[in-house]
Short mmCIF file of C-alpha atoms in Angstrom, two decimals:
data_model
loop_
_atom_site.label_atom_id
_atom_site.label_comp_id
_atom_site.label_asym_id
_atom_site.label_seq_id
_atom_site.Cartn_x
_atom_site.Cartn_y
_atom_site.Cartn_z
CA UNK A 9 0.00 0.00 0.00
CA UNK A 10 1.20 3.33 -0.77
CA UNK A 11 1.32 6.10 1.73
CA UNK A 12 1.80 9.61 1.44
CA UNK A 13 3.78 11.89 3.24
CA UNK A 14 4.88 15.73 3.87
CA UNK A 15 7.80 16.55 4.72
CA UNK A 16 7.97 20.13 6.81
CA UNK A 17 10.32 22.11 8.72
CA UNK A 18 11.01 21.25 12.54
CA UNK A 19 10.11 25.24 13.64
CA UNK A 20 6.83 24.34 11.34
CA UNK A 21 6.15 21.10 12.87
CA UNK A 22 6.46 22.89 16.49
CA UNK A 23 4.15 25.48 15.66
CA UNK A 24 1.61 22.58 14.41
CA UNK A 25 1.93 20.92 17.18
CA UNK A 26 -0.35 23.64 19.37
CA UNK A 27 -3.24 23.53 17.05
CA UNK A 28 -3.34 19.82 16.90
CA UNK A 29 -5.79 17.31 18.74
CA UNK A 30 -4.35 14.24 19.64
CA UNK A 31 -2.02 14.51 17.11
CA UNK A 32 -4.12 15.45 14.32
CA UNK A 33 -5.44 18.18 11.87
CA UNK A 34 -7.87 18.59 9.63
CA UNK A 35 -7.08 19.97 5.84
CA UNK A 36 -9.47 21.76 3.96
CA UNK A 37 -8.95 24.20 0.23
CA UNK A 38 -10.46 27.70 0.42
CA UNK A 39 -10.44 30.28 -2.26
CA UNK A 40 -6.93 28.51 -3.26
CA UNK A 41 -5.68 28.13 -0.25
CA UNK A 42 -5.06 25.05 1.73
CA UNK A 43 -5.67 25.43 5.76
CA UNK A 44 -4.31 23.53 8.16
CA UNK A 45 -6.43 23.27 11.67
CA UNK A 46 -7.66 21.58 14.81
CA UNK A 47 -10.58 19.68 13.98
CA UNK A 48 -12.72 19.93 16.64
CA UNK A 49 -12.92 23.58 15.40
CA UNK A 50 -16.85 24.13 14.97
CA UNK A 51 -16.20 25.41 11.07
CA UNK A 52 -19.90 27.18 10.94
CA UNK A 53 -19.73 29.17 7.52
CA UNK A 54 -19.57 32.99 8.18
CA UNK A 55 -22.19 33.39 5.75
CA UNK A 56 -24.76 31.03 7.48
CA UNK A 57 -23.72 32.74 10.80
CA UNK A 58 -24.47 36.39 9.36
CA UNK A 59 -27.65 34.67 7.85
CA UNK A 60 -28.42 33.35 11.37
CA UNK A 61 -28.00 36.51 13.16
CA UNK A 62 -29.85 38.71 10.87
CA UNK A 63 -33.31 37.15 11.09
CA UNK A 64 -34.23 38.14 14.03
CA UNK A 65 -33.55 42.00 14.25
CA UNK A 66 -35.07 41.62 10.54
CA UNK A 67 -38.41 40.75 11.77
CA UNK A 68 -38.43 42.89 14.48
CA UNK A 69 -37.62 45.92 12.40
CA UNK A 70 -40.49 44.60 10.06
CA UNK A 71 -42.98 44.60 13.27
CA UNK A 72 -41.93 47.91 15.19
CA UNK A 73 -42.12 49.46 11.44
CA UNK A 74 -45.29 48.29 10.57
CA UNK A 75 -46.45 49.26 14.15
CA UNK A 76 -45.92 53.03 13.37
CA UNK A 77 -46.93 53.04 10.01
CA UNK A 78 -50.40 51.74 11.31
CA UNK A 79 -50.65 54.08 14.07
CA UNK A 80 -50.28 57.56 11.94
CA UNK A 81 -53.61 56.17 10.23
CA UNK A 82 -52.43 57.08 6.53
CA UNK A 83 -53.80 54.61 4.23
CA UNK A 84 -50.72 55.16 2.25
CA UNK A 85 -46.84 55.47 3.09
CA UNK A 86 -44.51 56.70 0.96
CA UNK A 87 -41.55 55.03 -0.46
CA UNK A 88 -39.44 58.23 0.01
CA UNK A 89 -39.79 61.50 1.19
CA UNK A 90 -40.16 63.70 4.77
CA UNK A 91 -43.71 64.72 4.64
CA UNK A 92 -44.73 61.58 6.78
CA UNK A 93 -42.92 58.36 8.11
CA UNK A 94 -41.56 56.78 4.74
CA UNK A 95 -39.93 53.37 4.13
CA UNK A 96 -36.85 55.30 3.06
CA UNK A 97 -36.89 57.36 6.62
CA UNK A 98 -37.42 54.11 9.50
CA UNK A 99 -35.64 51.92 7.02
CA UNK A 100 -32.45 54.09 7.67
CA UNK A 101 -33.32 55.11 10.85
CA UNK A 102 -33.60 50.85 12.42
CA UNK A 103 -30.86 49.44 10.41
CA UNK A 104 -28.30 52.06 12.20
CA UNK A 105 -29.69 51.03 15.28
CA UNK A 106 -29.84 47.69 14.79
CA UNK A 107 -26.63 47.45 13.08
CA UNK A 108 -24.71 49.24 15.49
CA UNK A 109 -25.33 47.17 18.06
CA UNK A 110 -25.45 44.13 16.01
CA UNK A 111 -22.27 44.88 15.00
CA UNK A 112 -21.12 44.97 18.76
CA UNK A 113 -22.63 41.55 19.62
CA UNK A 114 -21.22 39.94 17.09
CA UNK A 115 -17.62 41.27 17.25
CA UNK A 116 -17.69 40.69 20.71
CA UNK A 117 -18.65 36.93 20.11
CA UNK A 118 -16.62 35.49 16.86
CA UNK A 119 -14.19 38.14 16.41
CA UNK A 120 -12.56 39.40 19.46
CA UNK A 121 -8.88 38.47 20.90
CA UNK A 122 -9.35 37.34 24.70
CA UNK A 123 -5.70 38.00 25.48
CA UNK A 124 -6.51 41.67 24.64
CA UNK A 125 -7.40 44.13 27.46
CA UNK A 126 -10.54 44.85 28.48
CA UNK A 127 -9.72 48.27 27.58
CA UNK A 128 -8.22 47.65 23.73
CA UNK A 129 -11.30 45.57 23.32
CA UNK A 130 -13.73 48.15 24.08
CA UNK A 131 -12.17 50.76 22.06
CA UNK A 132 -11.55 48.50 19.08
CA UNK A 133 -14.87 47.42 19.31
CA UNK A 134 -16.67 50.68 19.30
CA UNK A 135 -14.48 52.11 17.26
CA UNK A 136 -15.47 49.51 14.49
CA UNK A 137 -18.81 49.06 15.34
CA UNK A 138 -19.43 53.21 14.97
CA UNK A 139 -16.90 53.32 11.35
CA UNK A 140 -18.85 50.85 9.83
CA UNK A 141 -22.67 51.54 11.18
CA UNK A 142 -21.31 55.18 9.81
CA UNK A 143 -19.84 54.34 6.34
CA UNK A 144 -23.69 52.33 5.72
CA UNK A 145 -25.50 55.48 7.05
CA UNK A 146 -23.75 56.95 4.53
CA UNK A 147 -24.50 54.64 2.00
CA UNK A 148 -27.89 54.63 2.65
CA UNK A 149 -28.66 58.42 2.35
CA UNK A 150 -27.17 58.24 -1.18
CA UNK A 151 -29.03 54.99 -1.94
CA UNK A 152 -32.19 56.45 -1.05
CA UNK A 153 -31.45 59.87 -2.61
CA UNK A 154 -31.20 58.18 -5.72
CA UNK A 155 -34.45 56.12 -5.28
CA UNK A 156 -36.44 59.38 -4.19
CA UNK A 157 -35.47 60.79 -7.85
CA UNK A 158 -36.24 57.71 -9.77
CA UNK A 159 -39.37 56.69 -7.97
CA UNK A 160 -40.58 60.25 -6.91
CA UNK A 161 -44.03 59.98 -5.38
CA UNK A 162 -44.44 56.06 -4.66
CA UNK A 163 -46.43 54.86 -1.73
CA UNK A 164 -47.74 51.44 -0.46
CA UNK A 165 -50.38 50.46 1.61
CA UNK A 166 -48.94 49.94 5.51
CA UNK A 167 -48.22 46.02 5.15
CA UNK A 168 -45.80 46.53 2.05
CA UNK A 169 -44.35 49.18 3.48
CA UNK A 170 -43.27 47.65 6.31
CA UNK A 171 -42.41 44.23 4.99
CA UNK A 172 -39.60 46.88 2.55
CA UNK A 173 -38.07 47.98 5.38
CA UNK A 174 -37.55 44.33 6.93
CA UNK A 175 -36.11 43.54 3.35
CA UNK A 176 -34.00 46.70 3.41
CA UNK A 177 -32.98 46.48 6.99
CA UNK A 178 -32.10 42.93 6.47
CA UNK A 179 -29.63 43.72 3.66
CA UNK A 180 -27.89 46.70 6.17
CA UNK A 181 -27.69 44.44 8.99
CA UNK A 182 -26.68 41.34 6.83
CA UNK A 183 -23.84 42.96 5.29
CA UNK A 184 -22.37 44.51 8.94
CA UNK A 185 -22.72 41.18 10.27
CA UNK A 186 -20.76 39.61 7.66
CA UNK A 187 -17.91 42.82 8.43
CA UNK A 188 -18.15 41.66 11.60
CA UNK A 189 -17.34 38.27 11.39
CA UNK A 190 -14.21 38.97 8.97
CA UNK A 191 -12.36 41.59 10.54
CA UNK A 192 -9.05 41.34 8.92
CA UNK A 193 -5.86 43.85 8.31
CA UNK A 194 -6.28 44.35 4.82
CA UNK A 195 -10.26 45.13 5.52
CA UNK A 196 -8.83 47.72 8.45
CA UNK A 197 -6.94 49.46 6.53
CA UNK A 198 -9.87 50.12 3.49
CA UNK A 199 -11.87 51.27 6.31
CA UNK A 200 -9.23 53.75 7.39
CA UNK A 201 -9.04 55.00 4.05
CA UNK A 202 -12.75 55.35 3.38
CA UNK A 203 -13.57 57.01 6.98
CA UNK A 204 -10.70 59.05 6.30
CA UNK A 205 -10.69 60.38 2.96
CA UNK A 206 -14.73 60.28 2.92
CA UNK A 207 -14.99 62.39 6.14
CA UNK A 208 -12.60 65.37 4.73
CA UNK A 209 -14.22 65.14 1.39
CA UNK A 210 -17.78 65.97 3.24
CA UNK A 211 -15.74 68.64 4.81
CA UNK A 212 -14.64 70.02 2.13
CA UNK A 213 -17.81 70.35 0.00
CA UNK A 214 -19.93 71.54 2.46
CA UNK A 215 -17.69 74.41 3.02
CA UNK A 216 -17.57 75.56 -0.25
CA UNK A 217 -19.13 78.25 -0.08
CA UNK A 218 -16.91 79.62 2.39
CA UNK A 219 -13.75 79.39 0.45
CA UNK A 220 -12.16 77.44 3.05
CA UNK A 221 -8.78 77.14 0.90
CA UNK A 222 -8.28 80.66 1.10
CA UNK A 223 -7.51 79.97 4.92
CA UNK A 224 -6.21 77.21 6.07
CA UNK A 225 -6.69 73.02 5.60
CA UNK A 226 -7.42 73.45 9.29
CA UNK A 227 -10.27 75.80 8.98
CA UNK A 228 -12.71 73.20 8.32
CA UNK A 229 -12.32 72.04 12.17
CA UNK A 230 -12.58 75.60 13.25
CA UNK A 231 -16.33 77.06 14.64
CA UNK A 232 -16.52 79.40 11.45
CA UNK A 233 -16.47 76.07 9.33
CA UNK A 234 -19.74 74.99 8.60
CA UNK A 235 -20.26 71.78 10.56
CA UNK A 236 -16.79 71.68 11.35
CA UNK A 237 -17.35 68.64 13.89
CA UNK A 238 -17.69 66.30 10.44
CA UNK A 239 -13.72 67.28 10.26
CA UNK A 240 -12.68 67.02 13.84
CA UNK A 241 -14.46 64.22 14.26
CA UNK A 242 -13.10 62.29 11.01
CA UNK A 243 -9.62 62.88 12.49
CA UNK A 244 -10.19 61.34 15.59
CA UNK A 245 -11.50 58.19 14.57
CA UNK A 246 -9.28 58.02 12.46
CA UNK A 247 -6.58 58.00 14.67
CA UNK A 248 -8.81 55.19 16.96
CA UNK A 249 -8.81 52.94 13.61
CA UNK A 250 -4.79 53.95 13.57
CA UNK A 251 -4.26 52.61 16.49
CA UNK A 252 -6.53 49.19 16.08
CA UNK A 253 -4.61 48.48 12.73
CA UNK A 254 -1.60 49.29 15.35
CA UNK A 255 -2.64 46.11 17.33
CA UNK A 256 -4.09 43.97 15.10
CA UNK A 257 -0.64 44.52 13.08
CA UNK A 258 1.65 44.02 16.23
CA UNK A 259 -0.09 41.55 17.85
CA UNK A 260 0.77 39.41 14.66
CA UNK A 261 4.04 40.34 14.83
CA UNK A 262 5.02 39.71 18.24
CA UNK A 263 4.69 36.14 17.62
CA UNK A 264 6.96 35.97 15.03
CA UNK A 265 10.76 35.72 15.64
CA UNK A 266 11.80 38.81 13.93
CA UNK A 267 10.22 40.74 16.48
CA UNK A 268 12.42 42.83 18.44
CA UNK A 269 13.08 46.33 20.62
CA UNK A 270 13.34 48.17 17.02
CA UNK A 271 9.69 46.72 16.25
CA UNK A 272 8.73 47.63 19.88
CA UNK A 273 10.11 51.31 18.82
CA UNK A 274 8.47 51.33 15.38
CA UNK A 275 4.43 50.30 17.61
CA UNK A 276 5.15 53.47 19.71
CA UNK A 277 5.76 55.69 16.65
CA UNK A 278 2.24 54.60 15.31
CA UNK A 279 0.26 55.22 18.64
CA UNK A 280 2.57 58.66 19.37
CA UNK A 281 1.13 59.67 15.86
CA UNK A 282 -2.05 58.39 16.38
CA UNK A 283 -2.50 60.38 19.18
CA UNK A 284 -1.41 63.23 17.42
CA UNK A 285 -3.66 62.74 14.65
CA UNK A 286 -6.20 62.37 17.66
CA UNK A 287 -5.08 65.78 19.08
CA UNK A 288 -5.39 67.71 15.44
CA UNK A 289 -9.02 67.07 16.01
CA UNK A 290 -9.52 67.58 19.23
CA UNK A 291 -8.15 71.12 19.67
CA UNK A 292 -9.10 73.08 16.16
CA UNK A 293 -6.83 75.97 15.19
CA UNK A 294 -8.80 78.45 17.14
CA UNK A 295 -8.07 80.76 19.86
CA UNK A 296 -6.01 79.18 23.39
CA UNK A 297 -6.08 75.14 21.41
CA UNK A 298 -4.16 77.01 18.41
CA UNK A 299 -1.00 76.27 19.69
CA UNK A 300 -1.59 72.46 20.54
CA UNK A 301 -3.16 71.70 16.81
CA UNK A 302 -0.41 73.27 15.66
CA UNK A 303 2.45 71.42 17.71
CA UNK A 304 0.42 68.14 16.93
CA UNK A 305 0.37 68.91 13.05
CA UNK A 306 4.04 69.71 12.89
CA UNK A 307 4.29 67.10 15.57
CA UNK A 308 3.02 64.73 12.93
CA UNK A 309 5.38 65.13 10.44
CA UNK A 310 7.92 65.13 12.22
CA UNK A 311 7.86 62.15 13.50
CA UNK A 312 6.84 60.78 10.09
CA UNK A 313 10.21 62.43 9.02
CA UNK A 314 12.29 60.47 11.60
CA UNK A 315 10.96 56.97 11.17
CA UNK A 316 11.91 57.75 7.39
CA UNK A 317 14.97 58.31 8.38
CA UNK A 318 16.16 55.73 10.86
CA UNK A 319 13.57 53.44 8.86
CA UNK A 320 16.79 51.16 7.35
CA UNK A 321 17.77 51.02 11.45
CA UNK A 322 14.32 50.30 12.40
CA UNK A 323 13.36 47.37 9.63
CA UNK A 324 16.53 46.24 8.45
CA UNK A 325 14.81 43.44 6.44
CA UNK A 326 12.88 46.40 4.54
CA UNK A 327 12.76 46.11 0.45
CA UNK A 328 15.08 48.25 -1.60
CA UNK A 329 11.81 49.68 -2.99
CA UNK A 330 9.59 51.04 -0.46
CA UNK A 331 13.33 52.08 0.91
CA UNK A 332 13.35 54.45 -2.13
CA UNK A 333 9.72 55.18 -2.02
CA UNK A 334 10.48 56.75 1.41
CA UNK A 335 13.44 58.60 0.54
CA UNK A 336 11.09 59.64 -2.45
CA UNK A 337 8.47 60.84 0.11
CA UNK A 338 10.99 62.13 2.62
CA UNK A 339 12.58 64.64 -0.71
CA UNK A 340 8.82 65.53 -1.89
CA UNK A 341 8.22 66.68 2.24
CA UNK A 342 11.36 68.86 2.29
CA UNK A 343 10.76 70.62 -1.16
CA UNK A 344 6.80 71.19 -0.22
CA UNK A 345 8.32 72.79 3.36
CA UNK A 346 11.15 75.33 0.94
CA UNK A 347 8.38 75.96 -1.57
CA UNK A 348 5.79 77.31 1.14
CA UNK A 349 7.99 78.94 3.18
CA UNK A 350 11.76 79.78 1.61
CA UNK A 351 10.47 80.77 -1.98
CA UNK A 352 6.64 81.07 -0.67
CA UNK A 353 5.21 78.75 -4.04
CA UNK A 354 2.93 77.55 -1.92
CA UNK A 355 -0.09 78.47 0.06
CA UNK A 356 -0.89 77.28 3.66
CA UNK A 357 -3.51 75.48 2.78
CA UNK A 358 -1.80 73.42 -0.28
CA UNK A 359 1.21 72.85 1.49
CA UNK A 360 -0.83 71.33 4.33
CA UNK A 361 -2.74 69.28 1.82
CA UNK A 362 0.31 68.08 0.65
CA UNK A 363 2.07 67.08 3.70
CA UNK A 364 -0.27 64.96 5.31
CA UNK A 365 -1.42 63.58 1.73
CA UNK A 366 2.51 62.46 1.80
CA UNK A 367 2.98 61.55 5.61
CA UNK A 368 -0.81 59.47 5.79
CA UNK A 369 0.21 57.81 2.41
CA UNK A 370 3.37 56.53 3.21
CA UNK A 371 2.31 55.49 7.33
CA UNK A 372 -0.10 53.03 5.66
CA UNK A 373 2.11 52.06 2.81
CA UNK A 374 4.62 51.28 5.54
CA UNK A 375 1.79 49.24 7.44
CA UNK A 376 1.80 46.95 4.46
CA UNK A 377 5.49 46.41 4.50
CA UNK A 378 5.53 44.82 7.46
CA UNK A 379 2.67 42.97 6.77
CA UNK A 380 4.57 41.18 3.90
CA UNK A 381 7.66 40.78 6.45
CA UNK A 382 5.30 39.33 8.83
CA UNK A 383 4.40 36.78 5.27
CA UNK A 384 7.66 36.13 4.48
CA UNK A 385 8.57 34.99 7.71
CA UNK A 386 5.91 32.87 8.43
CA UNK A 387 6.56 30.66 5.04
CA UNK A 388 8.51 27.29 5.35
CA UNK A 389 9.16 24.73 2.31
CA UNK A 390 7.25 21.65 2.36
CA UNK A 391 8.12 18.10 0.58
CA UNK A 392 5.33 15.62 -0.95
CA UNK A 393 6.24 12.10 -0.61
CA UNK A 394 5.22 8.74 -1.80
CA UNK A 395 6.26 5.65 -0.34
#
């Protein structure tokens, strides 16, 4: 009889040897990859989970919805519109709800690191739970904006009303389950990206009017801004999403061997700016905070500045091309700085577009780099043999 072997690594067959039961793990492909694990692992399918949980807060959003459409005795609701209680209206107003703390529960449950703090798990986990309830909000208000034009004055009777928002708050909560249950480093750092870019965007545009970039980039935090806590606010969860990727990233790490005291130096870098980024928020450039936003901002860069430098020091293992992409970004910093204020090019407000542009860029560009060191050293060489 012919038997079949694999040869692997002795550090590999150590590390196997803590997942395995009696000796033994299961194999199974996914999406082209092949996982090893312990298999009394329940292996419920995220998808059936997210299907599981979403029933029930679907039917009650159905009930409380049909509830109030009932009780404001209109024989007809609208699909969209303010003028009464719409399907558009409760169907954004119970799927926040009910996603936000869905989103909670279910974190909490399947996602959550026990050897965490109590602390890092309650800020990761509202932190998450509010990005992501937020970035469907937003969805939702342009997803109904665009159904208001297209089906302009729609109404159903109470009972099909309400049975669209179950459908529609099904969908939200569905799909913020399904975030929950696959919180991963990659999906982290899209969220960063979309909460932060997104909220300065909003910023932006609703301050046009004011010609905000004759002033300052920081103007749009200030009280003359028009709703200037969208920008304040975008910058300080932000930084709270900084500093989850900052454990989710060094958590991984600190279980691999290359970890070390210059690793240890790089994590405080990324929660000193995170905090910083934090601060820029917190205290606008306005009367007795002026001076701490501006110590933060500078703050910011400057520390960006020095892990750029010392970044061969810090990572030693870094590749010759993100090495050169930082020297790249480190030059670009330097000639924005002369060009606003040796030869005065620039503005305040495009210099200051350009040098966090350049210092958020490369801090998540640099996140990525050591998520492929964290790859490469977590690969081994494995033999197939037939006897």
């Amino acid at each position: 009889m012919t038997k079949n072997y694999l040869e692997i690594p002795e550090e590999l067959y150590n590390k196997l040897s803590d997942y395995a039961e009696n000796g033994q793990l299961s194999i199974r492909l996914e999406n082209q990859q092949i996982l090893l694990e312990n298999p009394k692992i329940n292996h419920t399918n995220k998808q059936n989970l997210a299907l599981h949980y979403f029933i029930v807060p679907s039917l009650a959003s159905g009930i409380i919805a049909l509830l109030i459409f009932l009780s404001t005795n209109h024989p007809q609701i609208a699909f969209t519109g303010s003028r009464h209680l719409s399907v558009a209206s409760l169907s954004i107003i119970l799927s926040t709800l009910f996603g936000f703390f869905g989103f909670i529960w279910t974190y909490l449950r399947k996602s959550c690191d026990l050897s965490k703090s109590k602390f890092k798990i309650f800020r990761e986990t509202l932190t998450l739970s509010v990005a992501y309830t937020s970035i469907s909000f937003a969805v939702q208000i342009i997803f109904w904006y665009i159904i208001g034009k297209t089906f302009s004055g729609v109404t159903f009777d109470p009972f099909t009303a309400g049975f669209l928002v179950l459908v529609f708050v099904g969908i939200i909560f569905y799909f913020l389950i399904s975030a929950a249950l696959s919180i991963t480093l990659p999906n982290l750092i899209l969220l960063l990206f979309t909460t932060f870019i997104g909220g300065i965007l909003v910023s932006m545009a609703t301050n046009n009017q004011k010609d905000w970039w004759q002033h300052n980039f920081s103007f749009l935090g200030t009280g003359e801004a028009t709703q200037h806590w969208q920008f304040n606010i975008t910058l300080i969860f932000s930084a709270l999403i900084l500093l989850t990727i900052t454990d989710f990233l060094f958590a991984e790490f600190s279980k691999s061997s290359l970890y070390n005291y210059k690793f240890k130096i790089v994590r405080v870098f990324y929660i000193l700016i995170a905090f910083l980024i934090a601060f820029v928020g917190i205290f606008p450039a306005q009367s007795w905070t002026m001076p701490i936003h501006n110590n933060s901002a500078f703050g910011l860069v400057a520390v960006v500045l020095i892990m750029i430098i010392f970044l061969k020091w810090l990572v030693p293992t870094v590749s010759k091309e993100f090495l050169a992409l930082s020297w790249t970004a480190l030059i670009a910093l330097i000639l924005s700085a002369v060009a606003f204020m040796g030869i005065h090019y620039l503005s305040l407000t495009v210099f200051e577009i350009i040098a966090f542009a350049i210092a958020f860029t490369w801090l998540v560009m640099f996140i990525n780099s050591l998520r492929g060191i964290i790859q490469e050293g977590n690969e081994w060489q494995v033999k197939l043999l037939q006897k």
